[in-house]
């Protein structure tokens, strides 16, 4: 019997091991780790607001095993590890272990921000019909923040190149199949200095507290101060 819904936080690279993480633009290793880890930790706070019947699974790189923060070791979170440079292998592990056991699955990409717990619940609600449904989370720069589905389409997932996903590319792949498609939008993906500048602007508004707590704001602010010259 299927067990409601699962949300997966999907990492495209190491996030906590300073020796293994990719450098973010001109950031130091320490500051790259602070940025990537804050994006991940921000989601742990959002996930804590979800009902207990929503399963939370973080999908991290093998090299992060010895550097996992305490919050990801508690009973609310399950964690699987894999080689993030081979994303289809991790997705196969996810499909074998989880997808078929859940009515609804939502994969959130960990370098995104702007998704609230209410957005996740809205996506789950859209998936709760008998027809095959896909919900896409679109960023304001044409990337993909998340993909939700209520029926695992192996053919579709194997057809997708999971590196540097764009919304237009993914939509074209999804449209090849019989699905109802819903799109939620206006999220952010932090991949470049331009994205970092946009994050600075977005977090200056009170609305951002819906998806980024004061504690997380302070972590990001340390980076904004350190790289203030880049924000001009």
mmCIF file of N, CA, C and O in Angstrom, residues 17-107:
data_model
loop_
_atom_site.group_PDB
_atom_site.id
_atom_site.type_symbol
_atom_site.label_atom_id
_atom_site.label_comp_id
_atom_site.label_asym_id
_atom_site.label_seq_id
_atom_site.Cartn_x
_atom_site.Cartn_y
_atom_site.Cartn_z
ATOM 1 N N UNK A 17 31.153 18.954 2.471
ATOM 2 C CA UNK A 17 32.576 18.628 2.511
ATOM 3 C C UNK A 17 33.364 19.689 1.740
ATOM 4 O O UNK A 17 33.348 19.722 0.507
ATOM 5 N N UNK A 18 34.063 20.550 2.464
ATOM 6 C CA UNK A 18 34.750 21.684 1.836
ATOM 7 C C UNK A 18 35.774 21.258 0.794
ATOM 8 O O UNK A 18 36.057 21.993 -0.153
ATOM 9 N N UNK A 19 36.349 20.077 0.981
ATOM 10 C CA UNK A 19 37.377 19.616 0.048
ATOM 11 C C UNK A 19 36.786 19.109 -1.264
ATOM 12 O O UNK A 19 37.500 18.994 -2.261
ATOM 13 N N UNK A 20 35.501 18.826 -1.253
ATOM 14 C CA UNK A 20 34.890 18.225 -2.439
ATOM 15 C C UNK A 20 33.909 19.136 -3.170
ATOM 16 O O UNK A 20 33.608 18.898 -4.339
ATOM 17 N N UNK A 21 33.409 20.162 -2.488
ATOM 18 C CA UNK A 21 32.392 20.999 -3.125
ATOM 19 C C UNK A 21 32.990 21.802 -4.276
ATOM 20 O O UNK A 21 34.154 22.193 -4.245
ATOM 21 N N UNK A 22 32.194 22.057 -5.312
ATOM 22 C CA UNK A 22 32.668 22.934 -6.386
ATOM 23 C C UNK A 22 32.687 24.377 -5.895
ATOM 24 O O UNK A 22 31.798 24.789 -5.138
ATOM 25 N N UNK A 23 33.690 25.137 -6.278
ATOM 26 C CA UNK A 23 33.732 26.536 -5.876
ATOM 27 C C UNK A 23 32.619 27.320 -6.552
ATOM 28 O O UNK A 23 32.297 27.093 -7.718
ATOM 29 N N UNK A 24 32.005 28.220 -5.814
ATOM 30 C CA UNK A 24 30.964 29.073 -6.383
ATOM 31 C C UNK A 24 31.610 30.362 -6.886
ATOM 32 O O UNK A 24 32.060 31.189 -6.082
ATOM 33 N N UNK A 25 31.688 30.520 -8.209
ATOM 34 C CA UNK A 25 32.283 31.706 -8.822
ATOM 35 C C UNK A 25 33.638 32.030 -8.181
ATOM 36 O O UNK A 25 34.504 31.172 -8.098
ATOM 37 N N UNK A 26 33.778 33.244 -7.646
ATOM 38 C CA UNK A 26 35.049 33.666 -7.050
ATOM 39 C C UNK A 26 35.082 33.474 -5.539
ATOM 40 O O UNK A 26 35.991 33.955 -4.866
ATOM 41 N N UNK A 27 34.111 32.744 -4.979
ATOM 42 C CA UNK A 27 34.044 32.530 -3.541
ATOM 43 C C UNK A 27 35.187 31.618 -3.083
ATOM 44 O O UNK A 27 35.658 30.750 -3.828
ATOM 45 N N UNK A 28 35.599 31.803 -1.833
ATOM 46 C CA UNK A 28 36.541 30.881 -1.220
ATOM 47 C C UNK A 28 35.840 29.543 -0.973
ATOM 48 O O UNK A 28 34.604 29.444 -1.054
ATOM 49 N N UNK A 29 36.628 28.514 -0.660
ATOM 50 C CA UNK A 29 36.043 27.212 -0.346
ATOM 51 C C UNK A 29 35.093 27.308 0.848
ATOM 52 O O UNK A 29 33.993 26.747 0.857
ATOM 53 N N UNK A 30 35.522 28.034 1.891
ATOM 54 C CA UNK A 30 34.689 28.177 3.095
ATOM 55 C C UNK A 30 33.364 28.856 2.760
ATOM 56 O O UNK A 30 32.305 28.440 3.241
ATOM 57 N N UNK A 31 33.444 29.901 1.960
ATOM 58 C CA UNK A 31 32.233 30.652 1.643
ATOM 59 C C UNK A 31 31.349 29.907 0.649
ATOM 60 O O UNK A 31 30.118 30.032 0.693
ATOM 61 N N UNK A 32 31.953 29.130 -0.235
ATOM 62 C CA UNK A 32 31.165 28.279 -1.129
ATOM 63 C C UNK A 32 30.376 27.266 -0.301
ATOM 64 O O UNK A 32 29.184 27.039 -0.533
ATOM 65 N N UNK A 33 31.055 26.684 0.694
ATOM 66 C CA UNK A 33 30.379 25.728 1.571
ATOM 67 C C UNK A 33 29.268 26.407 2.359
ATOM 68 O O UNK A 33 28.179 25.840 2.537
ATOM 69 N N UNK A 34 29.507 27.622 2.824
ATOM 70 C CA UNK A 34 28.485 28.353 3.573
ATOM 71 C C UNK A 34 27.260 28.608 2.702
ATOM 72 O O UNK A 34 26.113 28.431 3.155
ATOM 73 N N UNK A 35 27.470 28.985 1.459
ATOM 74 C CA UNK A 35 26.344 29.238 0.557
ATOM 75 C C UNK A 35 25.555 27.957 0.298
ATOM 76 O O UNK A 35 24.331 27.908 0.497
ATOM 77 N N UNK A 36 26.246 26.911 -0.144
ATOM 78 C CA UNK A 36 25.557 25.669 -0.493
ATOM 79 C C UNK A 36 24.872 25.034 0.717
ATOM 80 O O UNK A 36 23.734 24.559 0.624
ATOM 81 N N UNK A 37 25.558 25.013 1.840
ATOM 82 C CA UNK A 37 24.982 24.388 3.028
ATOM 83 C C UNK A 37 23.787 25.177 3.547
ATOM 84 O O UNK A 37 22.817 24.592 4.047
ATOM 85 N N UNK A 38 23.837 26.507 3.418
ATOM 86 C CA UNK A 38 22.711 27.328 3.871
ATOM 87 C C UNK A 38 21.475 27.070 3.024
ATOM 88 O O UNK A 38 20.349 27.009 3.542
ATOM 89 N N UNK A 39 21.664 26.905 1.733
ATOM 90 C CA UNK A 39 20.530 26.580 0.869
ATOM 91 C C UNK A 39 19.890 25.258 1.288
ATOM 92 O O UNK A 39 18.664 25.133 1.325
ATOM 93 N N UNK A 40 20.728 24.276 1.637
ATOM 94 C CA UNK A 40 20.205 22.988 2.103
ATOM 95 C C UNK A 40 19.521 23.134 3.457
ATOM 96 O O UNK A 40 18.383 22.668 3.661
ATOM 97 N N UNK A 41 20.196 23.783 4.403
ATOM 98 C CA UNK A 41 19.643 23.929 5.749
ATOM 99 C C UNK A 41 18.363 24.752 5.751
ATOM 100 O O UNK A 41 17.472 24.540 6.578
ATOM 101 N N UNK A 42 18.263 25.689 4.820
ATOM 102 C CA UNK A 42 17.042 26.470 4.711
ATOM 103 C C UNK A 42 15.851 25.555 4.422
ATOM 104 O O UNK A 42 14.761 25.730 4.981
ATOM 105 N N UNK A 43 16.067 24.564 3.587
ATOM 106 C CA UNK A 43 14.982 23.621 3.289
ATOM 107 C C UNK A 43 14.630 22.739 4.486
ATOM 108 O O UNK A 43 13.468 22.357 4.651
ATOM 109 N N UNK A 44 15.607 22.419 5.315
ATOM 110 C CA UNK A 44 15.269 21.602 6.490
ATOM 111 C C UNK A 44 14.266 22.332 7.375
ATOM 112 O O UNK A 44 13.378 21.707 7.962
ATOM 113 N N UNK A 45 14.399 23.652 7.477
ATOM 114 C CA UNK A 45 13.439 24.421 8.276
ATOM 115 C C UNK A 45 12.058 24.427 7.620
ATOM 116 O O UNK A 45 11.034 24.343 8.304
ATOM 117 N N UNK A 46 12.028 24.549 6.305
ATOM 118 C CA UNK A 46 10.749 24.528 5.586
ATOM 119 C C UNK A 46 10.076 23.171 5.739
ATOM 120 O O UNK A 46 8.866 23.082 5.995
ATOM 121 N N UNK A 47 10.862 22.102 5.615
ATOM 122 C CA UNK A 47 10.299 20.755 5.712
ATOM 123 C C UNK A 47 9.737 20.456 7.095
ATOM 124 O O UNK A 47 8.800 19.664 7.231
ATOM 125 N N UNK A 48 10.312 21.082 8.120
ATOM 126 C CA UNK A 48 9.812 20.863 9.485
ATOM 127 C C UNK A 48 8.358 21.314 9.621
ATOM 128 O O UNK A 48 7.644 20.881 10.527
ATOM 129 N N UNK A 49 7.902 22.196 8.744
ATOM 130 C CA UNK A 49 6.530 22.704 8.810
ATOM 131 C C UNK A 49 5.534 21.785 8.111
ATOM 132 O O UNK A 49 4.324 22.023 8.191
ATOM 133 N N UNK A 50 6.021 20.775 7.404
ATOM 134 C CA UNK A 50 5.127 19.879 6.688
ATOM 135 C C UNK A 50 4.503 18.864 7.643
ATOM 136 O O UNK A 50 5.087 18.532 8.671
ATOM 137 N N UNK A 51 3.321 18.351 7.307
ATOM 138 C CA UNK A 51 2.686 17.334 8.158
ATOM 139 C C UNK A 51 3.576 16.103 8.306
ATOM 140 O O UNK A 51 4.377 15.787 7.421
ATOM 141 N N UNK A 52 3.393 15.387 9.390
ATOM 142 C CA UNK A 52 4.226 14.227 9.673
ATOM 143 C C UNK A 52 4.039 13.095 8.663
ATOM 144 O O UNK A 52 4.912 12.243 8.520
ATOM 145 N N UNK A 53 2.912 13.088 7.963
ATOM 146 C CA UNK A 53 2.704 12.013 6.988
ATOM 147 C C UNK A 53 3.395 12.283 5.650
ATOM 148 O O UNK A 53 3.292 11.484 4.723
ATOM 149 N N UNK A 54 4.105 13.407 5.556
ATOM 150 C CA UNK A 54 4.940 13.672 4.384
ATOM 151 C C UNK A 54 6.363 13.225 4.708
ATOM 152 O O UNK A 54 6.986 13.732 5.636
ATOM 153 N N UNK A 55 6.856 12.256 3.962
ATOM 154 C CA UNK A 55 8.208 11.756 4.174
ATOM 155 C C UNK A 55 9.227 12.721 3.584
ATOM 156 O O UNK A 55 9.016 13.265 2.502
ATOM 157 N N UNK A 56 10.343 12.904 4.289
ATOM 158 C CA UNK A 56 11.403 13.803 3.832
ATOM 159 C C UNK A 56 12.672 12.988 3.609
ATOM 160 O O UNK A 56 13.156 12.322 4.532
ATOM 161 N N UNK A 57 13.194 13.042 2.400
ATOM 162 C CA UNK A 57 14.416 12.308 2.073
ATOM 163 C C UNK A 57 15.423 13.273 1.456
ATOM 164 O O UNK A 57 15.111 13.944 0.466
ATOM 165 N N UNK A 58 16.605 13.357 2.042
ATOM 166 C CA UNK A 58 17.670 14.165 1.442
ATOM 167 C C UNK A 58 18.594 13.245 0.656
ATOM 168 O O UNK A 58 18.947 12.159 1.118
ATOM 169 N N UNK A 59 18.950 13.675 -0.539
ATOM 170 C CA UNK A 59 19.785 12.880 -1.438
ATOM 171 C C UNK A 59 21.106 13.631 -1.621
ATOM 172 O O UNK A 59 21.159 14.644 -2.323
ATOM 173 N N UNK A 60 22.142 13.138 -0.976
ATOM 174 C CA UNK A 60 23.409 13.862 -0.897
ATOM 175 C C UNK A 60 24.559 13.069 -1.500
ATOM 176 O O UNK A 60 24.453 11.863 -1.733
ATOM 177 N N UNK A 61 25.657 13.768 -1.719
ATOM 178 C CA UNK A 61 26.837 13.130 -2.287
ATOM 179 C C UNK A 61 27.532 12.242 -1.250
ATOM 180 O O UNK A 61 27.529 12.536 -0.053
ATOM 181 N N UNK A 62 28.159 11.176 -1.731
ATOM 182 C CA UNK A 62 28.887 10.263 -0.847
ATOM 183 C C UNK A 62 29.906 10.983 0.035
ATOM 184 O O UNK A 62 30.105 10.633 1.199
ATOM 185 N N UNK A 63 30.542 12.017 -0.515
ATOM 186 C CA UNK A 63 31.611 12.696 0.219
ATOM 187 C C UNK A 63 31.093 13.520 1.390
ATOM 188 O O UNK A 63 31.875 13.988 2.225
ATOM 189 N N UNK A 64 29.774 13.711 1.469
ATOM 190 C CA UNK A 64 29.188 14.483 2.571
ATOM 191 C C UNK A 64 28.894 13.631 3.809
ATOM 192 O O UNK A 64 28.500 14.160 4.850
ATOM 193 N N UNK A 65 29.070 12.308 3.705
ATOM 194 C CA UNK A 65 28.663 11.403 4.779
ATOM 195 C C UNK A 65 29.232 11.787 6.140
ATOM 196 O O UNK A 65 28.532 11.766 7.155
ATOM 197 N N UNK A 66 30.510 12.123 6.165
ATOM 198 C CA UNK A 66 31.174 12.420 7.434
ATOM 199 C C UNK A 66 30.993 13.865 7.876
ATOM 200 O O UNK A 66 31.523 14.267 8.908
ATOM 201 N N UNK A 67 30.259 14.648 7.113
ATOM 202 C CA UNK A 67 30.118 16.081 7.399
ATOM 203 C C UNK A 67 28.657 16.493 7.559
ATOM 204 O O UNK A 67 28.329 17.669 7.516
ATOM 205 N N UNK A 68 27.802 15.508 7.777
ATOM 206 C CA UNK A 68 26.374 15.774 7.842
ATOM 207 C C UNK A 68 26.016 16.585 9.084
ATOM 208 O O UNK A 68 26.394 16.217 10.198
ATOM 209 N N UNK A 69 25.291 17.702 8.936
ATOM 210 C CA UNK A 69 24.880 18.481 10.111
ATOM 211 C C UNK A 69 23.871 17.710 10.947
ATOM 212 O O UNK A 69 23.156 16.834 10.444
ATOM 213 N N UNK A 70 23.801 18.036 12.210
ATOM 214 C CA UNK A 70 22.973 17.298 13.163
ATOM 215 C C UNK A 70 21.509 17.271 12.748
ATOM 216 O O UNK A 70 20.820 16.263 12.938
ATOM 217 N N UNK A 71 21.022 18.361 12.161
ATOM 218 C CA UNK A 71 19.600 18.429 11.813
ATOM 219 C C UNK A 71 19.208 17.335 10.820
ATOM 220 O O UNK A 71 18.072 16.864 10.810
ATOM 221 N N UNK A 72 20.150 16.907 9.986
ATOM 222 C CA UNK A 72 19.854 15.858 9.016
ATOM 223 C C UNK A 72 20.006 14.456 9.598
ATOM 224 O O UNK A 72 19.810 13.461 8.903
ATOM 225 N N UNK A 73 20.357 14.395 10.858
ATOM 226 C CA UNK A 73 20.474 13.106 11.549
ATOM 227 C C UNK A 73 19.275 12.796 12.437
ATOM 228 O O UNK A 73 19.258 11.777 13.108
ATOM 229 N N UNK A 74 18.285 13.696 12.459
ATOM 230 C CA UNK A 74 17.145 13.438 13.346
ATOM 231 C C UNK A 74 16.106 12.555 12.652
ATOM 232 O O UNK A 74 16.206 12.250 11.457
ATOM 233 N N UNK A 75 15.100 12.158 13.385
ATOM 234 C CA UNK A 75 14.132 11.181 12.892
ATOM 235 C C UNK A 75 13.217 11.711 11.789
ATOM 236 O O UNK A 75 12.565 10.925 11.098
ATOM 237 N N UNK A 76 13.168 13.025 11.631
ATOM 238 C CA UNK A 76 12.282 13.609 10.610
ATOM 239 C C UNK A 76 12.830 13.386 9.205
ATOM 240 O O UNK A 76 12.073 13.387 8.234
ATOM 241 N N UNK A 77 14.144 13.208 9.097
ATOM 242 C CA UNK A 77 14.782 13.134 7.788
ATOM 243 C C UNK A 77 15.412 11.767 7.540
ATOM 244 O O UNK A 77 16.057 11.199 8.416
ATOM 245 N N UNK A 78 15.190 11.262 6.358
ATOM 246 C CA UNK A 78 15.941 10.105 5.881
ATOM 247 C C UNK A 78 16.991 10.634 4.891
ATOM 248 O O UNK A 78 16.765 11.634 4.220
ATOM 249 N N UNK A 79 18.125 9.971 4.815
ATOM 250 C CA UNK A 79 19.174 10.425 3.903
ATOM 251 C C UNK A 79 19.707 9.258 3.099
ATOM 252 O O UNK A 79 19.957 8.178 3.638
ATOM 253 N N UNK A 80 19.836 9.475 1.803
ATOM 254 C CA UNK A 80 20.519 8.501 0.962
ATOM 255 C C UNK A 80 21.717 9.200 0.315
ATOM 256 O O UNK A 80 21.686 10.407 0.068
ATOM 257 N N UNK A 81 22.763 8.438 0.086
ATOM 258 C CA UNK A 81 23.989 8.990 -0.483
ATOM 259 C C UNK A 81 24.275 8.317 -1.821
ATOM 260 O O UNK A 81 23.911 7.162 -2.044
ATOM 261 N N UNK A 82 24.949 9.059 -2.684
ATOM 262 C CA UNK A 82 25.327 8.516 -3.981
ATOM 263 C C UNK A 82 26.333 9.418 -4.661
ATOM 264 O O UNK A 82 26.781 10.427 -4.095
ATOM 265 N N UNK A 83 26.690 9.072 -5.859
ATOM 266 C CA UNK A 83 27.615 9.867 -6.658
ATOM 267 C C UNK A 83 26.807 10.905 -7.428
ATOM 268 O O UNK A 83 26.129 10.576 -8.402
ATOM 269 N N UNK A 84 26.848 12.157 -6.985
ATOM 270 C CA UNK A 84 26.010 13.191 -7.601
ATOM 271 C C UNK A 84 26.436 13.538 -9.023
ATOM 272 O O UNK A 84 25.704 14.239 -9.724
ATOM 273 N N UNK A 85 27.610 13.072 -9.444
ATOM 274 C CA UNK A 85 28.001 13.283 -10.839
ATOM 275 C C UNK A 85 27.301 12.272 -11.759
ATOM 276 O O UNK A 85 27.316 12.418 -12.978
ATOM 277 N N UNK A 86 26.678 11.252 -11.155
ATOM 278 C CA UNK A 86 25.916 10.248 -11.893
ATOM 279 C C UNK A 86 24.475 10.280 -11.388
ATOM 280 O O UNK A 86 24.024 9.418 -10.642
ATOM 281 N N UNK A 87 23.755 11.310 -11.802
ATOM 282 C CA UNK A 87 22.433 11.579 -11.243
ATOM 283 C C UNK A 87 21.415 10.491 -11.567
ATOM 284 O O UNK A 87 20.521 10.202 -10.782
ATOM 285 N N UNK A 88 21.541 9.877 -12.739
ATOM 286 C CA UNK A 88 20.581 8.826 -13.094
ATOM 287 C C UNK A 88 20.718 7.619 -12.180
ATOM 288 O O UNK A 88 19.739 6.929 -11.901
ATOM 289 N N UNK A 89 21.941 7.380 -11.688
ATOM 290 C CA UNK A 89 22.141 6.280 -10.742
ATOM 291 C C UNK A 89 21.429 6.568 -9.425
ATOM 292 O O UNK A 89 20.792 5.686 -8.834
ATOM 293 N N UNK A 90 21.547 7.828 -8.946
ATOM 294 C CA UNK A 90 20.849 8.199 -7.712
ATOM 295 C C UNK A 90 19.340 8.119 -7.915
ATOM 296 O O UNK A 90 18.604 7.628 -7.048
ATOM 297 N N UNK A 91 18.862 8.598 -9.061
ATOM 298 C CA UNK A 91 17.427 8.550 -9.338
ATOM 299 C C UNK A 91 16.927 7.105 -9.407
ATOM 300 O O UNK A 91 15.799 6.814 -8.996
ATOM 301 N N UNK A 92 17.756 6.195 -9.911
ATOM 302 C CA UNK A 92 17.369 4.780 -9.928
ATOM 303 C C UNK A 92 17.216 4.261 -8.497
ATOM 304 O O UNK A 92 16.258 3.538 -8.182
ATOM 305 N N UNK A 93 18.166 4.643 -7.626
ATOM 306 C CA UNK A 93 18.064 4.248 -6.219
ATOM 307 C C UNK A 93 16.783 4.801 -5.602
ATOM 308 O O UNK A 93 16.067 4.096 -4.875
ATOM 309 N N UNK A 94 16.481 6.067 -5.907
ATOM 310 C CA UNK A 94 15.272 6.695 -5.387
ATOM 311 C C UNK A 94 14.026 5.981 -5.888
ATOM 312 O O UNK A 94 13.072 5.741 -5.123
ATOM 313 N N UNK A 95 14.021 5.636 -7.182
ATOM 314 C CA UNK A 95 12.840 4.981 -7.747
ATOM 315 C C UNK A 95 12.658 3.584 -7.168
ATOM 316 O O UNK A 95 11.537 3.182 -6.844
ATOM 317 N N UNK A 96 13.762 2.853 -7.026
ATOM 318 C CA UNK A 96 13.680 1.494 -6.482
ATOM 319 C C UNK A 96 13.205 1.493 -5.028
ATOM 320 O O UNK A 96 12.451 0.616 -4.608
ATOM 321 N N UNK A 97 13.659 2.479 -4.270
ATOM 322 C CA UNK A 97 13.412 2.474 -2.832
ATOM 323 C C UNK A 97 12.151 3.237 -2.420
ATOM 324 O O UNK A 97 11.513 2.886 -1.420
ATOM 325 N N UNK A 98 11.793 4.276 -3.196
ATOM 326 C CA UNK A 98 10.738 5.172 -2.716
ATOM 327 C C UNK A 98 9.576 5.426 -3.683
ATOM 328 O O UNK A 98 8.418 5.408 -3.261
ATOM 329 N N UNK A 99 9.870 5.731 -4.945
ATOM 330 C CA UNK A 99 8.836 6.282 -5.820
ATOM 331 C C UNK A 99 7.571 5.431 -5.879
ATOM 332 O O UNK A 99 6.459 5.947 -5.784
ATOM 333 N N UNK A 100 7.743 4.122 -6.031
ATOM 334 C CA UNK A 100 6.579 3.250 -6.193
ATOM 335 C C UNK A 100 5.774 3.071 -4.908
ATOM 336 O O UNK A 100 4.638 2.587 -4.944
ATOM 337 N N UNK A 101 6.360 3.462 -3.775
ATOM 338 C CA UNK A 101 5.698 3.275 -2.487
ATOM 339 C C UNK A 101 4.883 4.495 -2.062
ATOM 340 O O UNK A 101 4.249 4.495 -1.013
ATOM 341 N N UNK A 102 4.932 5.535 -2.883
ATOM 342 C CA UNK A 102 4.256 6.785 -2.525
ATOM 343 C C UNK A 102 3.246 7.186 -3.579
ATOM 344 O O UNK A 102 3.445 6.976 -4.771
ATOM 345 N N UNK A 103 2.160 7.799 -3.122
ATOM 346 C CA UNK A 103 1.183 8.338 -4.059
ATOM 347 C C UNK A 103 1.761 9.528 -4.812
ATOM 348 O O UNK A 103 1.535 9.687 -6.008
ATOM 349 N N UNK A 104 2.491 10.371 -4.113
ATOM 350 C CA UNK A 104 3.004 11.611 -4.695
ATOM 351 C C UNK A 104 4.471 11.787 -4.341
ATOM 352 O O UNK A 104 4.877 11.550 -3.200
ATOM 353 N N UNK A 105 5.247 12.218 -5.316
ATOM 354 C CA UNK A 105 6.683 12.452 -5.117
ATOM 355 C C UNK A 105 7.052 13.825 -5.650
ATOM 356 O O UNK A 105 6.628 14.201 -6.749
ATOM 357 N N UNK A 106 7.844 14.559 -4.862
ATOM 358 C CA UNK A 106 8.307 15.888 -5.296
ATOM 359 C C UNK A 106 9.811 15.962 -5.096
ATOM 360 O O UNK A 106 10.303 15.816 -3.971
ATOM 361 N N UNK A 107 10.534 16.172 -6.192
ATOM 362 C CA UNK A 107 11.987 16.321 -6.141
ATOM 363 C C UNK A 107 12.316 17.802 -6.193
ATOM 364 O O UNK A 107 12.021 18.485 -7.181
#
